[in-house]
Coordinates of C-alpha atoms in Angstrom, one line a residue:
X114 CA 17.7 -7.4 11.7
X115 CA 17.4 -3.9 10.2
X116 CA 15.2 -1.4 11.1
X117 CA 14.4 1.4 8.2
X118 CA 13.8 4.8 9.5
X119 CA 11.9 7.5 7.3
X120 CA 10.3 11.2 8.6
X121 CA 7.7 12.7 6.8
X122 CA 7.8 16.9 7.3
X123 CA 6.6 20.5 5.9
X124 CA 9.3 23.2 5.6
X125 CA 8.9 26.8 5.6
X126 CA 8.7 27.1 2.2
X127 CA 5.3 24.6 2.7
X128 CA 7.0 21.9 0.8
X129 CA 6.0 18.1 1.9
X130 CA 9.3 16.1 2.4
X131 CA 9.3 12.7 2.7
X132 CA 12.6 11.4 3.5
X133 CA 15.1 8.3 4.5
X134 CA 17.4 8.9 7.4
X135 CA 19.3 5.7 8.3
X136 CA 18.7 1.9 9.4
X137 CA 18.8 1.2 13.0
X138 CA 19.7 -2.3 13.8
X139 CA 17.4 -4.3 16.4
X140 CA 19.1 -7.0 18.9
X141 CA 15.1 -7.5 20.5
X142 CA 12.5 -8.4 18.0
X143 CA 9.7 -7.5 20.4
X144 CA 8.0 -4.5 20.3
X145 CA 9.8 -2.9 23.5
X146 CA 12.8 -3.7 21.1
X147 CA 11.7 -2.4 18.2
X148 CA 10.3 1.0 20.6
X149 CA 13.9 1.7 22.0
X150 CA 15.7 0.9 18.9
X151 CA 13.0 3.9 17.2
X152 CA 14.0 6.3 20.2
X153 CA 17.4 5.9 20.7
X154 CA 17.5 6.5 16.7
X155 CA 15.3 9.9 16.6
X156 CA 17.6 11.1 19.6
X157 CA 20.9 10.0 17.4
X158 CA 19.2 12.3 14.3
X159 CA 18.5 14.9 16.7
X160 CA 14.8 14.9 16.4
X161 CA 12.4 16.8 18.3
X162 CA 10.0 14.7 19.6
X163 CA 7.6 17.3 21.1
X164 CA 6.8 17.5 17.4
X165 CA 5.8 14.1 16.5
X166 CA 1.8 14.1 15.7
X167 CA 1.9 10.5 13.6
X168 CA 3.5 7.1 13.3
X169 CA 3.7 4.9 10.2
X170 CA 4.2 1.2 10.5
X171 CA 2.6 -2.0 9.0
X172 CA -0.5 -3.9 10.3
X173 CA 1.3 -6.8 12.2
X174 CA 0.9 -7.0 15.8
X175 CA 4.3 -6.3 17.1
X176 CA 3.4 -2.4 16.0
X177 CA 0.2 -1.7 15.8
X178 CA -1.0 -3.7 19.3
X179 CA -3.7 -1.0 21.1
X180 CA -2.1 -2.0 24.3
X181 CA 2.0 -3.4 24.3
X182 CA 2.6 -2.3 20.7
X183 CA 5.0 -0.3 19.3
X184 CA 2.7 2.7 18.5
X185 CA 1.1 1.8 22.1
X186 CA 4.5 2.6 24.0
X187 CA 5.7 5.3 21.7
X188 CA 1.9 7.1 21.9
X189 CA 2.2 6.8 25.9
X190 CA 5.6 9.3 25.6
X191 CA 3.8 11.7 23.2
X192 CA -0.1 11.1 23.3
X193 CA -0.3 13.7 20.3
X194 CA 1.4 11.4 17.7
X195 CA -1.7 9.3 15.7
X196 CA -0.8 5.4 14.6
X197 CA -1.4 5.5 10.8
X198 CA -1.7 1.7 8.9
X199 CA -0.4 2.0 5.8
X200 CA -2.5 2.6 2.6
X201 CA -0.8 0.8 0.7
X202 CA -0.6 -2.6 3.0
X203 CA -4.3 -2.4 3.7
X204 CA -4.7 -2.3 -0.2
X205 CA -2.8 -5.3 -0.3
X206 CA -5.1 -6.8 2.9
X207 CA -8.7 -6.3 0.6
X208 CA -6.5 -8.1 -2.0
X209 CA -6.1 -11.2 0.2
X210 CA -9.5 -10.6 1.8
X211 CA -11.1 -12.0 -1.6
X212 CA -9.0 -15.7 -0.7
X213 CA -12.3 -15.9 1.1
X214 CA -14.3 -17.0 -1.9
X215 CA -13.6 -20.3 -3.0
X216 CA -13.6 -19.7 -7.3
X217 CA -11.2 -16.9 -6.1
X218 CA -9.5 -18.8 -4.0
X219 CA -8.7 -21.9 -6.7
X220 CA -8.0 -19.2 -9.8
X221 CA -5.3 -17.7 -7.9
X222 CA -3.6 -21.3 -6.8
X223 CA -3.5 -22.4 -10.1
X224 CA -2.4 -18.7 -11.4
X225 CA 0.6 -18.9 -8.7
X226 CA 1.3 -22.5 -9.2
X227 CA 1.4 -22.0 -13.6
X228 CA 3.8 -19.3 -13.2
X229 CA 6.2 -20.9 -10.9
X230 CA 6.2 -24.0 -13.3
X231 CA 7.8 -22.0 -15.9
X232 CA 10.1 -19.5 -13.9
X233 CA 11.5 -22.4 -12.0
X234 CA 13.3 -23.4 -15.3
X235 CA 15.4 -21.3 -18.0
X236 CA 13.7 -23.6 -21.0
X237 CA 10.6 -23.2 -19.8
X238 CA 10.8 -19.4 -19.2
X239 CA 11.7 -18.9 -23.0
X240 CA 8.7 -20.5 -24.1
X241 CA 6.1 -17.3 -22.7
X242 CA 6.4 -14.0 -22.2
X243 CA 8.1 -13.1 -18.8
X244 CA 5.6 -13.0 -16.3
X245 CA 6.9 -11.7 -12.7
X246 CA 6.3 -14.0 -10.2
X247 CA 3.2 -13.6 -7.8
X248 CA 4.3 -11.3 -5.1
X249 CA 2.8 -11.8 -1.7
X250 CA 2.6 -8.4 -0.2
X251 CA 2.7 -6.0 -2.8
X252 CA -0.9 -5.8 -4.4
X253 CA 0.3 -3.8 -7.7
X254 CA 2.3 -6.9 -8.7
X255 CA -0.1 -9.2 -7.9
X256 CA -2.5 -7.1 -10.5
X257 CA 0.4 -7.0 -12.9
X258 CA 0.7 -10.6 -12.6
X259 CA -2.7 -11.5 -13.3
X260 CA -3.0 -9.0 -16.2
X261 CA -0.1 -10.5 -18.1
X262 CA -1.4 -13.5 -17.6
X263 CA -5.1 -13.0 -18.7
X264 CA -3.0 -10.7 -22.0
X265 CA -1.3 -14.3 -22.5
X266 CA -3.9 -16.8 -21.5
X267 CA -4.5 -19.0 -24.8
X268 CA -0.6 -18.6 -25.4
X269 CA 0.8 -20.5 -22.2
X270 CA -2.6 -22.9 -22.5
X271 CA -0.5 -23.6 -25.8
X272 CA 2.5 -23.9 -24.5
X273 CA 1.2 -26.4 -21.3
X274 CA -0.5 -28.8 -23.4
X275 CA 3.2 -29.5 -25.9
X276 CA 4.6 -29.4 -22.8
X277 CA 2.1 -32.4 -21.1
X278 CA 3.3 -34.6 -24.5
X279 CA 7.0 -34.2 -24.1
X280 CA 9.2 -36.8 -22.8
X281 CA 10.6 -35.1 -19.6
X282 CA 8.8 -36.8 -17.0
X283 CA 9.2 -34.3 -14.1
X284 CA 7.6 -32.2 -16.8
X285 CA 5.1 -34.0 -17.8
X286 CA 3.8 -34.7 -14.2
X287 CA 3.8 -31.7 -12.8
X288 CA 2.1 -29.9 -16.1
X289 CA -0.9 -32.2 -16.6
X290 CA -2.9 -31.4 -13.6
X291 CA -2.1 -27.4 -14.4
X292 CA -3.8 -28.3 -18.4
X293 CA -6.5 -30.2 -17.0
X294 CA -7.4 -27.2 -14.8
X295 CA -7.0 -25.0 -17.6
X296 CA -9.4 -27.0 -19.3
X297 CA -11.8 -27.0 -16.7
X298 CA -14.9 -24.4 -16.7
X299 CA -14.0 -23.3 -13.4
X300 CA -11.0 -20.8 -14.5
X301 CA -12.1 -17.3 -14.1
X302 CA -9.7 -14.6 -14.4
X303 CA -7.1 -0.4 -7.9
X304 CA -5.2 11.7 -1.5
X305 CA -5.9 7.6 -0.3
X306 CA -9.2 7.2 1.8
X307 CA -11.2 9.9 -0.3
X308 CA -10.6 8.0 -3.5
X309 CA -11.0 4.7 -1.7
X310 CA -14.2 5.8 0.1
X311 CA -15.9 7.8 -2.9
X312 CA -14.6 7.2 -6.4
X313 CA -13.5 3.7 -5.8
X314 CA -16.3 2.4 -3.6
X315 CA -18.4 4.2 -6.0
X316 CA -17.4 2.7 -8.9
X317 CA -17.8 -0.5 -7.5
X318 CA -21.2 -0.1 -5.8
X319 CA -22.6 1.2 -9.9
X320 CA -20.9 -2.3 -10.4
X321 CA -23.3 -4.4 -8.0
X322 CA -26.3 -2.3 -9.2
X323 CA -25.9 -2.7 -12.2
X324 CA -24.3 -6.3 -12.1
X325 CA -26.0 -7.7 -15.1
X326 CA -24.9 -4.7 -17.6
X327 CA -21.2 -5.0 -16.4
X328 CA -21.2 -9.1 -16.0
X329 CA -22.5 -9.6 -20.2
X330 CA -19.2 -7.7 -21.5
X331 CA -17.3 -9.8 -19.1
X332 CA -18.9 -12.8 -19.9
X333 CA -18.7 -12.1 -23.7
X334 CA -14.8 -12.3 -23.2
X335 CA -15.0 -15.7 -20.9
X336 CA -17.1 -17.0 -23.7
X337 CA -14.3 -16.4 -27.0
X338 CA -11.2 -17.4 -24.7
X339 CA -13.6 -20.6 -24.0
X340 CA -14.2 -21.1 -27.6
X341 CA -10.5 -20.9 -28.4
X342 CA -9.8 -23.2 -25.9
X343 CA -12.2 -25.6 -27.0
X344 CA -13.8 -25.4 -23.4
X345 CA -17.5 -26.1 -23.4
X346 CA -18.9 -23.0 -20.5
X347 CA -21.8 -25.5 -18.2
X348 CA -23.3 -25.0 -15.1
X349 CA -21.4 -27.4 -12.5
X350 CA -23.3 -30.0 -10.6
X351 CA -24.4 -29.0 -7.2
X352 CA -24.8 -30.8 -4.0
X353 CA -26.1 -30.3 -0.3
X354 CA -22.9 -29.5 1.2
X355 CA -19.9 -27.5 -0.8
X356 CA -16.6 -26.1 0.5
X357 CA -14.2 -25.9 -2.8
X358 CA -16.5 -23.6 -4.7
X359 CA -19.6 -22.2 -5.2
X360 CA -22.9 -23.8 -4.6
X361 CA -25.7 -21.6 -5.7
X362 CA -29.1 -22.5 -5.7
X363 CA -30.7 -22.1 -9.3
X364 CA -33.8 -22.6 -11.7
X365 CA -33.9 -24.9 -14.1
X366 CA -34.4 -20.9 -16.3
X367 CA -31.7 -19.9 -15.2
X368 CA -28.6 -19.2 -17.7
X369 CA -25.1 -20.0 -17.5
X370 CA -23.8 -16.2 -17.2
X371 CA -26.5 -16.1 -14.5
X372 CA -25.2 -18.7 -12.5
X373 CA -21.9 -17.5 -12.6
X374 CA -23.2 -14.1 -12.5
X375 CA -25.0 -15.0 -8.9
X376 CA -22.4 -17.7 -7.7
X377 CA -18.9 -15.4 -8.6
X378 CA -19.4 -11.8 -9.5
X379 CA -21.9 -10.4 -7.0
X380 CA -19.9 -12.3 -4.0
X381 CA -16.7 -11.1 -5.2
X382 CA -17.7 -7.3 -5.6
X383 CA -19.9 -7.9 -1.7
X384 CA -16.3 -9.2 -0.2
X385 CA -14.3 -6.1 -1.9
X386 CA -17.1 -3.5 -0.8
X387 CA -16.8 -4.5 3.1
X388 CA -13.3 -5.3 3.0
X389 CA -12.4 -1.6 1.5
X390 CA -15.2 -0.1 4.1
X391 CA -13.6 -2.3 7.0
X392 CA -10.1 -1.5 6.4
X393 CA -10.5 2.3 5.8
X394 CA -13.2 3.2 8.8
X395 CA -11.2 5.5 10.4
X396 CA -13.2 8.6 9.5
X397 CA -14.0 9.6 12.6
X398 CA -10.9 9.8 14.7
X399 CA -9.7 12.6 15.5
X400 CA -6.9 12.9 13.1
X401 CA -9.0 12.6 10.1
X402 CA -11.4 15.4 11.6
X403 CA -8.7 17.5 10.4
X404 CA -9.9 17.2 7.2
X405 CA -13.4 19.4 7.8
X406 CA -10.7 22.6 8.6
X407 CA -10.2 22.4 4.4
X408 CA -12.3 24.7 2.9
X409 CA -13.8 22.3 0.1
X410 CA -15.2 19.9 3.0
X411 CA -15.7 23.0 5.5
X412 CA -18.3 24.6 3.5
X413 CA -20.8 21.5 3.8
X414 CA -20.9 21.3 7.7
X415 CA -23.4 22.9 9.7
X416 CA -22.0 25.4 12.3
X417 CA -23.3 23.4 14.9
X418 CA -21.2 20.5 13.3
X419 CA -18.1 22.1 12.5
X420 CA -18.2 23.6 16.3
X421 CA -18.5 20.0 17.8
X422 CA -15.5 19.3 15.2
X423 CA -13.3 21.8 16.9
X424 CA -13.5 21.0 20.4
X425 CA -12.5 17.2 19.7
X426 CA -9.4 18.7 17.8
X427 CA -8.6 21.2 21.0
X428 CA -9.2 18.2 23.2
X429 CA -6.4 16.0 21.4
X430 CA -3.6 17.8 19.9
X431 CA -3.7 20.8 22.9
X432 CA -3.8 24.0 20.8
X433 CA -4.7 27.4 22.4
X434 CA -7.4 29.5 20.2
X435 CA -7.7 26.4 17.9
X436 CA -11.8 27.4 18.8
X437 CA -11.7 30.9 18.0
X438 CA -9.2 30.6 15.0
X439 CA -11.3 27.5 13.6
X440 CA -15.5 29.9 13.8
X441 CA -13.2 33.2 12.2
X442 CA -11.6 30.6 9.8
X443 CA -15.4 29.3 9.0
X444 CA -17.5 32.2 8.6
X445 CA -14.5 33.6 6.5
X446 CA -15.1 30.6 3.7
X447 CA -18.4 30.8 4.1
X448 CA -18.1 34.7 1.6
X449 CA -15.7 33.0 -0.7
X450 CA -17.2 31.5 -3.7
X451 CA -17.1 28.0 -5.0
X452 CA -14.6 28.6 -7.8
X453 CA -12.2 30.6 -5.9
X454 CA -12.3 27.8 -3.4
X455 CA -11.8 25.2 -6.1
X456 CA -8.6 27.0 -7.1
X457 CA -7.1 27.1 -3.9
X458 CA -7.3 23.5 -3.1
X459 CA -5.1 22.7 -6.1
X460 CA -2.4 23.6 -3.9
X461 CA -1.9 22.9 -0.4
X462 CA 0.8 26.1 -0.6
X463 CA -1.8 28.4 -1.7
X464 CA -4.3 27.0 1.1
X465 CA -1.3 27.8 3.7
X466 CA -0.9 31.6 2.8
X467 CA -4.3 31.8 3.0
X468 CA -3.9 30.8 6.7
X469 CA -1.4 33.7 7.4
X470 CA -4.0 35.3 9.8
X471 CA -5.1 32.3 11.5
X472 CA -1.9 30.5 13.0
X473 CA -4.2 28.1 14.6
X474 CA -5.7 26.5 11.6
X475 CA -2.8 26.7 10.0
X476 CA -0.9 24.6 12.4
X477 CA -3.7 22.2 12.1
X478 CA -3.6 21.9 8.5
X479 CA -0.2 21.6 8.5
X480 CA -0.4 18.3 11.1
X481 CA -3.0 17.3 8.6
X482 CA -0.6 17.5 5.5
X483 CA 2.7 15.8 7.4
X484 CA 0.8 12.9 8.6
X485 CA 2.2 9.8 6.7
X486 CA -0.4 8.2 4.1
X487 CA 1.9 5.1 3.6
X488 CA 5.4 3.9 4.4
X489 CA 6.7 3.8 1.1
X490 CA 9.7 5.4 1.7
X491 CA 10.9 3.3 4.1
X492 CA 10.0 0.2 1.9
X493 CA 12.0 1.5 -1.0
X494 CA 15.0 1.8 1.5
X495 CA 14.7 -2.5 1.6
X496 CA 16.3 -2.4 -2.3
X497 CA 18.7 -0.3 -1.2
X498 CA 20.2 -2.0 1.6
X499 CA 19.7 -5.4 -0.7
X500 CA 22.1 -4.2 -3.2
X501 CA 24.9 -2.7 -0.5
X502 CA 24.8 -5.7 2.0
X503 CA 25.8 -7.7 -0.7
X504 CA 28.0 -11.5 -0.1
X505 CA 31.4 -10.0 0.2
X506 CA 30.0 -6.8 2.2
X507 CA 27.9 -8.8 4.8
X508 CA 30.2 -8.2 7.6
X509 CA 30.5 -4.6 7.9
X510 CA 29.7 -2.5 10.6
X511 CA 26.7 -0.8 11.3
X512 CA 27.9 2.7 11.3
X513 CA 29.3 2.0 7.3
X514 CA 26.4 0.1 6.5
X515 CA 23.6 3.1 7.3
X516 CA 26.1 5.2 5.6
X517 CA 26.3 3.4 2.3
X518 CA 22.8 3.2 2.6
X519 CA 22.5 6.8 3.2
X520 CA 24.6 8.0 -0.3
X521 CA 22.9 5.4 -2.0
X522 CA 19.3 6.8 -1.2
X523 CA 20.8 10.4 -1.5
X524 CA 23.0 10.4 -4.3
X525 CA 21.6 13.7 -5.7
X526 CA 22.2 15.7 -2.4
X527 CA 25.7 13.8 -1.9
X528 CA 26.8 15.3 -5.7
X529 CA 25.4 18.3 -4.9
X530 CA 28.1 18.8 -2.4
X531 CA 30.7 15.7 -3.5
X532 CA 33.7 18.1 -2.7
X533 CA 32.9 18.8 0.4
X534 CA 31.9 15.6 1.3
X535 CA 35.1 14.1 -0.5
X536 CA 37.6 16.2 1.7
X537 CA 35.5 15.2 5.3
X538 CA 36.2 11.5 4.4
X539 CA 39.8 12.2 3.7
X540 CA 40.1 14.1 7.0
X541 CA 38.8 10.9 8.7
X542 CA 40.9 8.9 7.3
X543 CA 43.6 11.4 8.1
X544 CA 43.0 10.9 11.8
X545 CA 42.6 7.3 12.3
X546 CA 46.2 5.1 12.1
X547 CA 46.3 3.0 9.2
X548 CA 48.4 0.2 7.7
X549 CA 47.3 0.8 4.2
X550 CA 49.1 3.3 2.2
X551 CA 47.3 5.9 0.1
X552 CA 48.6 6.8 -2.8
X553 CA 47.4 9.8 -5.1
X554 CA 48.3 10.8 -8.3

């Protein structure tokens, strides 16, 4: 087992790096493991720990556990570092959080199980346009995956009902029940928490108030693929008790797009809207306080506020004349006009220089910067070590597997010095007593 290993940091300059330093490999899968194997890593790098203020990992709970966790037991070393969830696997989490409503629920089994049937064979993939298959944890592939196949929806219906009449039986039984539920009226076919807690939550909050506006152009669309699929759009039969899809009380006035309307749309934009506000409700820890010390937000606290703000910031990360710093820092914005502070957040550099005189804040902002949105870095590094721990490479040591890795990840800074680096490995080679003969011409 592999463990990648990324640091996120702000040079001198005020540049954000982001940046790949190595696999470590784990012999203990548990989270003391997985602890030591992180520690024993940042001391091989040389790291100062003193400086760590955050920690990036997934949800599971081997590393995010409050109490025998991995961020638990690094966090008791240095009670400064914050735990972080990634963005991007939380995304991924409101994704699978809409499994909850049973339409969903079936659209996606039959989406999953459809594009399986024709990967799983090299005919059958000719037939349609390649659609990837439907990824798990990654929720931008799952919304690629459903948008090619919405884009080629009549297309593979096409395709499934030749193939339902052909004389390969595995074929023919597998395919029939996918056509059928093609057939079937039940086939329906997003800087990280600010635009997840304003612009998207707000876009889908106009959504549920104006649900019937925004449901008539998507029901116009069900209503010509149903035509060219010769489906007839009715409102299904109800009974007392219902567990494989919806059961919605109506009126005898009440009109198909209104039932589906009620039973499908509104409960799928209720489940997204408390899944996004669950997942992302971490506005008021400390670390995310950091925020109100940027101008743009700054400006709309009360004094009072902003001064309560402070102290829980001294309190956690420790900083003398963070107080003081933080009400000069306040009242200095407070002459600065709106446009002028516009221009400045552009560019966290520009906000930094303008912290010169106020080494406090600018620490703070700084912490507030560095601290590690997602843990995409380290996920990229996954490709990497799939294409250099190949068949005839799988026994290789650790030491020449982190550094194949490591000029594989960064090729740009290895050309940048490739004679230099070119002459240490000969040197190595130099020392160490070899039976293999080098030759150079």
């Amino acid at each position: 087992e592999q463990l990648s290993i990324g640091v996120r940091y702000i040079d001198i300059n005020y540049v954000v790096h982001e940046e790949f330093i190595g696999f470590s490999e784990i012999h203990v899968l548990n989270a003391e493991g997985v602890s030591r194997s992180i520690l024993e890593s940042t001391e091989k790098y040389g790291l100062n720990m003193l400086k760590l203020v955050g920690l990036g990992f997934d949800g599971c709970s081997t590393m995010s556990g409050k109490e025998n966790g991995v961020q638990a037991i690094i966090r008791k070393m240095y009670p400064t570092a914050c735990y972080f969830h990634c963005a991007s696997h939380k995304l991924n989490l409101v994704v699978n959080d809409q499994n909850s409503i049973p339409d969903i629920r079936n659209t996606i089994g039959t989406v999953k199980e459809i594009i399986k049937f024709f990967r799983e064979s090299i005919l059958r993939r000719k037939l349609i346009p390649n659609i990837p298959l439907f990824c798990e944890t990654r929720w931008s592939e799952k919304y690629k995956c459903i948008r090619l196949f919405d884009k080629n929806f009549i297309e593979i219906k096409t395709v499934l009902e030749k193939l339902s009449i052909s004389s390969e039986a595995n074929t023919v039984t597998r395919n029939q029940p996918v056509v059928t539920k093609l057939q079937g009226t039940s086939v329906n076919l997003h800087s990280v928490h600010t635009f997840v807690k304003t612009e998207l939550l707000g876009i889908l909050n106009k959504h549920r108030e104006h649900s019937i506006e925004y449901f008539n152009t998507i029901f116009e669309e069900i209503t010509k693929a149903a035509n060219s699929l010769d489906v007839v759009l009715k409102i299904p039969r109800r009974t007392n008790h219902q567990s494989q899809r919806s059961n919605h009380n109506y009126s005898s006035n009440d009109s198909i797009e209104d039932y589906y309307r009620v039973s499908m749309y509104i409960p799928y934009l209720d489940s997204i809207i408390s899944s996004l506000n669950n997942r992302f409700n971490e506005n008021n820890e400390t670390p995310f306080k950091l925020c109100w010390l940027l101008p743009n937000e700054m400006v709309k606290l009360q004094k009072t506020e902003y001064i309560n703000i402070l102290q829980d910031i001294e309190n956690h990360f420790k900083i003398p004349n963070i107080k003081v710093n933080g009400l000069i820092w306040y009242d200095y914005w407070q002459l600065k006009s709106q446009s002028f502070i516009n221009d400045i957040m552009v560019d966290h550099k520009k906000l930094l220089k303008e912290c010169e005189f106020f080494p406090a804040v600018k620490k703070r902002i700084r912490i507030y910067i560095t601290l590690p949105p997602t843990t995409c870095t380290v996920e990229r590094s996954f490709s990497t070590l799939r294409r250099v721990k190949t068949w005839t490479r799988s026994t290789m040591s650790e030491d020449r597997l982190d550094g194949l890795c490591m000029i594989s990840v960064h090729r740009e800074k290895v050309n940048d010095k490739k004679n230099e680096y070119v002459q240490q490995i000969i040197n190595i080679f130099g020392v160490k007593k070899r039976n293999l003969q080098f030759l150079f011409v």
